[in-house]
Amino acid sequence: MAFAEYPVQSLMYITNRPELVFTEGKGSWLTDHNGKRYLDFVQGWAVNCLGHSNQGMADAVIAQAGKLINPSPAFYNAPMIKLAKQLTDNSCFDKVFFANSGAEANEGAIKLARKWGRKHKNGAFEIITMDHSFHGRTLATMSASGKAGWDTIFAPQVPGFPKADLNDLASVEKLITDKTVGIMLEPVQGEGGVIPATREFMQGLRALADKHKLLLIVDEVQTGCGRCGTLFAYELSGVEPDIMTLGKGIGGGVPLSALLCKGEVASFEAGDQGGTYNGNPLMTAVGSAVIEQLTAPGFLDDVKAKGEYLKEQLLVLSSEFGLAGERGEGLLRALQLGKDIGPQLVEEARDMGPEGLLLNAPRANLLRFMPALNVTREEIDQMIGMLRTLLKKLA
Ligand SMILES: *Cc1c(COP(=O)(O)O)cnc(C)c1O
């Protein structure tokens, strides 16, 4: 079917989309309505951690859909219990609440911190967040985000989110008052351009939080679930946060997110938190299948090794074409282009033939790589080869 025959005008406009309708996906490859194949290094924005149409996930959906889809969030179900246990067994956290999107998990983290502040810190409610951070698209998470322009588009903002600078401990300390209840950050700023928080900064934040009785909150919606080579990115810094949120990778592509905290922080009372779909067995069964694969022996070592390999290959391209280097952790990496050719490269990569390449440019001078965690070295080589062809053409 030709693109013009799809009645796309019924969809609300939210962004410029290319005139392509994706019809199938398998592993690192997507197919469009013309049958053209694309090597996918975006994977739904770091969502499909096991690639497209993972067999373990598909089996979990089918088995669970035929058994029980949603008894109500006010009742226990077996997959919700199993996934919560998998997460507490594999992290420093004791309690889990499931939600449906990263923004919703972050809303939960904000509510939990404010509740804790009300109970244990004289009603303190301010959460220090970072400039250029991204925490979601609800009103509170947009207010928590440090994205340029987001303070005014849907004004007025939700108050209580003073902004500090990533990797500048003094800028955080300066904002601490008796109203402060927590500090929230991404261990690697994703949308901000793949900027890792340094180990020293994370450790400094932990010390500040301990000194002033604040909650350290990590938004691991993008960095969690193996993306950075460890199951959770906080592990890289050697500190234990008080609260963590997960999204994206935890569902491998289905709507699932989670709010985790230390036992002493879990302060919700009956009725404070909930949601129609939260913890439903259909999605938590998929999450369980995802975590099972991520924690299989050798899986994360392989992610780490492939992250190193991707890094080396990006550095080769960088020196070959006089670009500005690369940065990132694990399989969340960015190539610094040194000039604003990111959007053009993204378009040309997509449109090249016979096979296309899907890339993302969170900033005009940067390409971001978020392949499936089970991407092969051959696919990394293929991506680098395609990118080399494009860079040659531009040079
Ligand atoms: C994507 C993202 C979110 C928002 O997740 P949604 O599922 O789109 O609501 C929040 N925080 C970070 C760090 C993200 O990358």
Coordinates of C-alpha atoms and ligand atoms in Angstrom, one line a residue:
M1 CA 0.0 0.0 0.0
A2 CA 1.3 3.5 -0.9
F3 CA 1.8 6.0 1.9
A4 CA -0.9 8.3 0.5
E5 CA -3.5 5.6 1.0
Y6 CA -3.0 5.5 4.8
P7 CA -5.5 7.9 6.5
V8 CA -2.9 9.5 8.7
Q9 CA -4.9 12.7 9.0
S10 CA -7.0 11.2 11.8
L11 CA -3.9 11.2 14.0
M12 CA -3.4 14.3 16.2
Y13 CA -0.3 16.2 15.2
I14 CA 2.5 16.0 17.8
T15 CA 5.7 16.0 15.7
N16 CA 7.0 15.8 12.2
R17 CA 7.0 12.1 11.2
P18 CA 8.7 10.7 8.1
E19 CA 6.2 9.3 5.5
L20 CA 6.9 5.7 6.5
V21 CA 4.7 3.2 8.2
F22 CA 6.6 0.5 10.1
T23 CA 5.0 -2.9 9.7
E24 CA 7.4 -5.5 11.2
G25 CA 10.5 -5.7 13.4
K26 CA 12.9 -8.5 14.4
G27 CA 16.0 -8.0 16.6
S28 CA 17.9 -5.0 15.3
W29 CA 15.9 -4.6 12.1
L30 CA 12.6 -2.8 11.2
T31 CA 10.7 -3.1 8.0
D32 CA 8.5 -0.3 6.5
H33 CA 5.4 -0.4 4.3
N34 CA 7.5 -0.6 1.2
G35 CA 9.4 -3.6 2.4
K36 CA 12.6 -1.6 3.0
R37 CA 14.7 -2.7 6.0
Y38 CA 16.3 -0.4 8.5
L39 CA 19.1 -1.2 11.0
D40 CA 17.7 0.2 14.2
F41 CA 20.1 2.0 16.6
V42 CA 17.2 4.0 18.2
Q43 CA 15.1 1.1 19.4
G44 CA 12.1 3.2 20.4
W45 CA 14.5 5.6 22.2
A46 CA 16.4 3.0 24.3
V47 CA 13.1 1.1 25.0
N48 CA 13.5 -2.2 23.2
C49 CA 16.4 -3.5 25.2
L50 CA 16.0 -7.0 23.7
G51 CA 15.3 -5.7 20.1
H52 CA 12.1 -6.0 18.2
S53 CA 9.7 -8.9 18.7
N54 CA 11.8 -10.8 21.3
Q55 CA 10.7 -14.4 21.6
G56 CA 10.7 -14.5 25.4
M57 CA 8.6 -11.4 25.6
A58 CA 6.2 -12.6 22.9
D59 CA 5.8 -16.0 24.7
A60 CA 5.1 -14.2 28.0
V61 CA 2.4 -11.9 26.4
I62 CA 0.6 -14.9 24.8
A63 CA 0.7 -17.1 27.9
Q64 CA -0.4 -14.3 30.2
A65 CA -3.1 -12.9 27.9
G66 CA -4.8 -16.3 27.9
K67 CA -4.6 -16.6 31.7
L68 CA -5.3 -13.3 33.4
I69 CA -5.0 -9.7 32.1
N70 CA -6.0 -7.4 34.9
P71 CA -7.8 -8.4 38.1
S72 CA -7.4 -4.8 39.5
P73 CA -4.5 -3.0 41.1
A74 CA -6.1 -3.5 44.5
F75 CA -5.5 -7.3 44.3
Y76 CA -2.3 -9.2 44.3
N77 CA -1.4 -11.1 41.1
A78 CA 1.5 -13.6 40.6
P79 CA 3.5 -11.8 37.8
M80 CA 3.5 -8.5 39.8
I81 CA 4.9 -10.3 42.9
K82 CA 7.5 -12.2 40.9
L83 CA 8.8 -9.1 39.1
A84 CA 9.0 -7.1 42.3
K85 CA 11.0 -9.9 43.9
Q86 CA 13.3 -10.0 40.9
L87 CA 13.9 -6.3 41.2
T88 CA 14.6 -6.2 44.9
D89 CA 16.8 -9.3 44.7
N90 CA 19.0 -7.6 42.0
S91 CA 19.2 -4.0 43.4
C92 CA 19.8 -2.2 46.7
F93 CA 16.0 -1.4 47.0
D94 CA 13.4 -3.1 49.2
K95 CA 10.0 -1.9 47.8
V96 CA 8.5 -1.7 44.3
F97 CA 5.5 0.1 42.9
F98 CA 4.6 -0.5 39.2
A99 CA 3.3 2.1 36.8
N100 CA 2.9 2.5 33.0
S101 CA 5.4 5.1 31.8
G102 CA 8.6 6.8 32.9
A103 CA 6.9 10.0 33.6
E104 CA 4.3 8.3 35.8
A105 CA 7.1 6.5 37.8
N106 CA 8.8 9.9 38.3
E107 CA 5.5 11.5 39.4
G108 CA 5.4 8.6 41.9
A109 CA 9.0 9.4 43.1
I110 CA 8.1 13.1 43.5
K111 CA 5.0 12.2 45.5
L112 CA 6.9 9.6 47.6
A113 CA 9.6 12.2 48.4
R114 CA 7.0 14.9 49.3
K115 CA 5.1 12.4 51.5
W116 CA 8.4 11.4 53.3
G117 CA 9.2 15.1 53.8
R118 CA 5.8 15.7 55.3
K119 CA 6.2 12.7 57.7
H120 CA 9.9 13.1 58.5
K121 CA 11.2 16.5 57.6
N122 CA 8.7 19.2 58.7
G123 CA 6.9 19.3 55.3
A124 CA 10.1 19.8 53.2
F125 CA 9.1 19.4 49.6
E126 CA 11.6 20.9 47.2
I127 CA 13.6 18.5 45.0
I128 CA 16.8 19.8 43.4
T129 CA 17.0 18.7 39.8
M130 CA 19.6 19.3 37.1
D131 CA 19.7 21.8 34.2
H132 CA 19.3 20.0 30.8
S133 CA 17.7 17.0 32.6
F134 CA 14.7 15.1 31.2
H135 CA 12.1 13.5 33.5
G136 CA 9.0 13.2 31.4
R137 CA 6.0 15.1 29.9
T138 CA 3.5 15.4 32.7
L139 CA 3.2 18.8 34.3
A140 CA 5.3 17.9 37.4
T141 CA 7.9 16.0 35.5
M142 CA 8.2 18.8 32.9
S143 CA 8.7 21.2 35.8
A144 CA 11.4 18.8 37.2
S145 CA 13.1 18.7 33.8
G146 CA 15.7 21.2 32.9
K147 CA 14.9 21.3 29.2
A148 CA 15.2 24.8 27.6
G149 CA 11.7 26.4 27.1
W150 CA 9.8 23.8 29.2
D151 CA 9.3 26.3 32.0
T152 CA 7.0 28.4 29.8
I153 CA 5.1 26.2 27.3
F154 CA 2.4 25.0 29.7
A155 CA 2.9 27.6 32.4
P156 CA 2.4 27.8 35.3
Q157 CA 4.8 25.2 36.4
V158 CA 4.5 22.9 39.3
P159 CA 6.7 24.6 42.0
G160 CA 9.5 23.0 44.0
F161 CA 12.2 22.1 41.5
P162 CA 15.2 24.4 41.8
K163 CA 17.9 23.6 39.1
A164 CA 21.5 22.9 39.7
D165 CA 24.3 22.0 37.2
L166 CA 25.3 18.4 36.6
N167 CA 28.8 17.6 37.9
D168 CA 28.9 20.8 40.0
L169 CA 28.5 19.9 43.6
A170 CA 28.7 23.5 44.8
S171 CA 25.7 24.4 42.6
V172 CA 23.6 21.8 44.4
E173 CA 24.8 22.7 47.9
K174 CA 23.9 26.3 47.3
L175 CA 20.2 25.4 46.7
I176 CA 19.8 23.3 49.9
T177 CA 17.4 24.9 52.4
D178 CA 15.1 23.6 55.1
K179 CA 12.5 23.1 52.4
T180 CA 14.7 20.6 50.5
V181 CA 13.6 17.0 50.6
G182 CA 15.7 15.5 47.8
I183 CA 18.0 15.6 44.9
M184 CA 17.0 13.9 41.6
L185 CA 19.1 13.2 38.6
E186 CA 19.8 10.9 35.7
P187 CA 23.0 8.9 36.2
V188 CA 23.7 9.7 32.5
Q189 CA 21.6 12.6 31.0
G190 CA 20.0 10.9 28.0
E191 CA 17.9 13.5 26.2
G192 CA 20.4 16.2 27.4
G193 CA 23.0 14.6 25.1
V194 CA 24.4 11.5 26.8
I195 CA 26.3 13.3 29.6
P196 CA 27.4 11.0 32.4
A197 CA 27.3 12.2 36.0
T198 CA 30.9 11.6 37.3
R199 CA 31.6 9.1 40.1
E200 CA 32.8 11.9 42.3
F201 CA 29.6 13.9 41.7
M202 CA 27.4 10.9 42.6
Q203 CA 29.5 10.3 45.7
G204 CA 29.4 14.0 46.6
L205 CA 25.6 14.0 46.2
R206 CA 25.3 10.9 48.5
A207 CA 27.4 12.7 51.2
L208 CA 25.3 15.9 50.8
A209 CA 22.1 13.9 51.1
D210 CA 23.4 12.2 54.2
K211 CA 24.5 15.4 55.8
H212 CA 21.3 17.3 55.2
K213 CA 18.9 14.3 55.5
L214 CA 17.8 14.4 51.9
L215 CA 16.6 11.6 49.6
L216 CA 18.9 10.8 46.6
I217 CA 16.6 9.9 43.7
V218 CA 18.0 8.4 40.5
D219 CA 15.8 8.5 37.3
E220 CA 17.0 5.4 35.6
V221 CA 14.3 5.3 33.0
Q222 CA 16.9 5.4 30.3
T223 CA 20.0 4.2 32.0
G224 CA 18.5 1.3 33.9
C225 CA 17.9 -2.3 32.9
G226 CA 21.4 -3.1 31.5
R227 CA 21.7 -0.1 29.2
C228 CA 24.9 1.1 30.8
G229 CA 26.5 -2.3 31.1
T230 CA 25.4 -2.9 34.7
L231 CA 21.8 -3.8 35.6
F232 CA 21.4 -0.3 37.0
A233 CA 23.7 2.7 36.3
Y234 CA 23.9 3.7 40.0
E235 CA 26.1 0.6 40.5
L236 CA 28.8 2.4 38.4
S237 CA 29.2 5.1 41.0
G238 CA 29.5 3.0 44.1
V239 CA 26.6 4.8 45.9
E240 CA 23.2 3.5 46.9
P241 CA 20.3 5.9 46.1
D242 CA 17.2 6.1 48.3
I243 CA 14.7 6.0 45.4
M244 CA 15.0 4.8 41.7
T245 CA 12.7 4.9 38.8
L246 CA 12.7 2.6 35.9
G247 CA 10.9 2.7 32.5
K248 CA 11.8 2.1 28.9
G249 CA 13.9 -1.1 29.1
I250 CA 12.0 -2.7 31.9
G251 CA 9.1 -3.4 29.6
G252 CA 11.3 -4.1 26.5
G253 CA 8.8 -2.0 24.5
V254 CA 5.5 -2.5 26.4
P255 CA 4.1 0.1 28.7
L256 CA 5.7 -0.7 32.1
S257 CA 7.6 1.3 34.6
A258 CA 8.6 1.1 38.3
L259 CA 9.3 3.1 41.4
L260 CA 11.7 1.5 43.8
C261 CA 12.8 2.7 47.2
K262 CA 14.6 1.7 50.4
G263 CA 12.3 0.2 53.1
E264 CA 12.6 3.2 55.4
V265 CA 11.5 5.6 52.6
A266 CA 8.3 3.7 51.7
S267 CA 5.8 6.0 53.3
F268 CA 2.6 5.9 51.3
E269 CA -0.6 5.3 53.2
A270 CA -3.7 3.6 51.9
G271 CA -5.1 5.7 49.0
D272 CA -2.0 7.8 48.4
Q273 CA -0.9 6.1 45.3
G274 CA -2.5 3.8 42.7
G275 CA -3.7 3.6 39.1
T276 CA -6.0 1.5 37.0
Y277 CA -3.3 -0.5 35.1
N278 CA -0.5 -0.4 37.7
G279 CA 1.0 -3.8 38.3
N280 CA -1.3 -5.5 35.8
P281 CA -0.1 -9.1 35.2
L282 CA 0.0 -8.8 31.4
M283 CA 2.8 -6.1 31.5
T284 CA 4.6 -7.4 34.6
A285 CA 4.8 -10.9 33.1
V286 CA 6.6 -9.3 30.1
G287 CA 8.9 -7.3 32.5
S288 CA 9.7 -10.6 34.3
A289 CA 10.7 -12.2 31.0
V290 CA 12.9 -9.1 30.2
I291 CA 14.7 -9.1 33.6
E292 CA 15.2 -12.9 33.3
Q293 CA 17.1 -12.4 30.0
L294 CA 19.1 -9.4 31.3
T295 CA 20.2 -11.3 34.4
A296 CA 21.1 -14.5 32.5
P297 CA 24.8 -15.5 33.1
G298 CA 27.1 -13.5 30.8
F299 CA 24.4 -11.2 29.3
L300 CA 25.6 -8.0 31.0
D301 CA 29.3 -8.8 30.5
D302 CA 28.5 -9.1 26.8
V303 CA 26.7 -5.6 26.9
K304 CA 29.8 -4.1 28.5
A305 CA 32.1 -5.7 25.9
K306 CA 29.9 -4.5 23.1
G307 CA 29.8 -1.0 24.6
E308 CA 33.6 -0.9 24.6
Y309 CA 33.6 -2.2 21.0
L310 CA 31.1 0.5 19.9
K311 CA 33.2 3.1 21.7
E312 CA 36.4 2.0 19.9
Q313 CA 34.6 2.0 16.5
L314 CA 33.1 5.5 17.1
L315 CA 36.6 6.8 18.1
V316 CA 38.0 5.4 14.8
L317 CA 35.3 7.3 12.9
S318 CA 36.0 10.4 15.0
S319 CA 39.7 10.4 14.1
E320 CA 39.1 9.4 10.5
F321 CA 36.8 12.4 9.9
G322 CA 38.2 14.9 12.4
L323 CA 35.1 14.8 14.7
A324 CA 35.0 15.7 18.4
G325 CA 35.2 12.3 20.1
E326 CA 32.6 10.2 21.8
R327 CA 31.1 9.6 25.3
G328 CA 28.6 7.5 27.2
E329 CA 28.3 4.3 29.2
G330 CA 27.7 0.7 28.0
L331 CA 25.3 0.8 25.0
L332 CA 24.2 4.4 25.6
R333 CA 26.7 6.4 23.6
A334 CA 27.1 9.6 21.6
L335 CA 29.4 10.6 18.8
Q336 CA 30.3 14.3 19.1
L337 CA 30.3 15.7 15.5
G338 CA 31.9 19.0 16.2
K339 CA 29.4 20.7 13.9
D340 CA 25.6 20.8 13.6
I341 CA 25.1 18.0 11.0
G342 CA 23.2 15.6 13.4
P343 CA 19.7 16.2 12.0
Q344 CA 21.0 15.9 8.4
L345 CA 22.8 12.7 9.1
V346 CA 19.7 11.2 10.8
E347 CA 17.6 11.9 7.7
E348 CA 20.2 10.7 5.2
A349 CA 20.9 7.6 7.2
R350 CA 17.2 6.8 7.2
D351 CA 16.7 7.5 3.5
M352 CA 19.8 5.7 2.2
G353 CA 19.4 2.5 0.2
P354 CA 19.0 -0.4 -0.2
E355 CA 18.9 -0.6 3.6
G356 CA 18.4 2.4 5.9
L357 CA 19.8 3.2 9.3
L358 CA 17.9 4.7 12.2
L359 CA 19.8 7.1 14.4
N360 CA 19.0 9.9 16.7
A361 CA 20.4 13.4 17.3
P362 CA 19.3 14.7 20.7
R363 CA 21.5 17.8 19.9
A364 CA 22.4 19.1 16.5
N365 CA 26.1 18.4 17.0
L366 CA 25.6 14.9 18.4
L367 CA 24.5 11.4 17.3
R368 CA 23.1 9.1 20.0
F369 CA 23.3 5.3 19.8
M370 CA 20.9 3.1 21.8
P371 CA 20.9 -0.3 20.0
A372 CA 19.2 -3.4 21.4
L373 CA 21.4 -4.8 24.1
N374 CA 21.5 -8.1 22.1
V375 CA 22.8 -6.3 19.0
T376 CA 25.6 -8.3 17.4
R377 CA 29.1 -7.1 16.6
E378 CA 28.4 -7.6 12.9
E379 CA 25.4 -5.2 13.3
I380 CA 27.7 -2.7 15.0
D381 CA 30.2 -3.1 12.1
Q382 CA 27.4 -2.7 9.6
M383 CA 26.1 0.5 11.3
I384 CA 29.7 1.9 11.4
G385 CA 30.1 1.1 7.7
M386 CA 26.9 2.9 6.8
L387 CA 27.8 5.9 8.9
R388 CA 31.2 6.0 7.3
T389 CA 29.6 6.1 3.8
L390 CA 27.4 9.1 4.9
L391 CA 30.3 11.0 6.6
K392 CA 32.4 10.5 3.4
K393 CA 29.6 11.9 1.3
L394 CA 29.3 14.9 3.6
A395 CA 33.0 15.6 3.8
Ligands
LIG1 C1 12.1 8.7 28.5 C2 12.5 9.2 29.8 C3 11.4 9.6 30.7 C4 10.0 9.6 30.3 O1 9.5 8.3 30.1 P1 8.1 8.1 29.4 O2 7.9 6.6 29.4 O3 8.2 8.7 28.0 O4 7.1 8.8 30.2 C5 11.8 10.0 32.0 N1 13.1 10.1 32.3 C6 14.1 9.8 31.5 C7 15.5 9.8 31.9 C8 13.8 9.3 30.2 O5 14.8 9.0 29.3

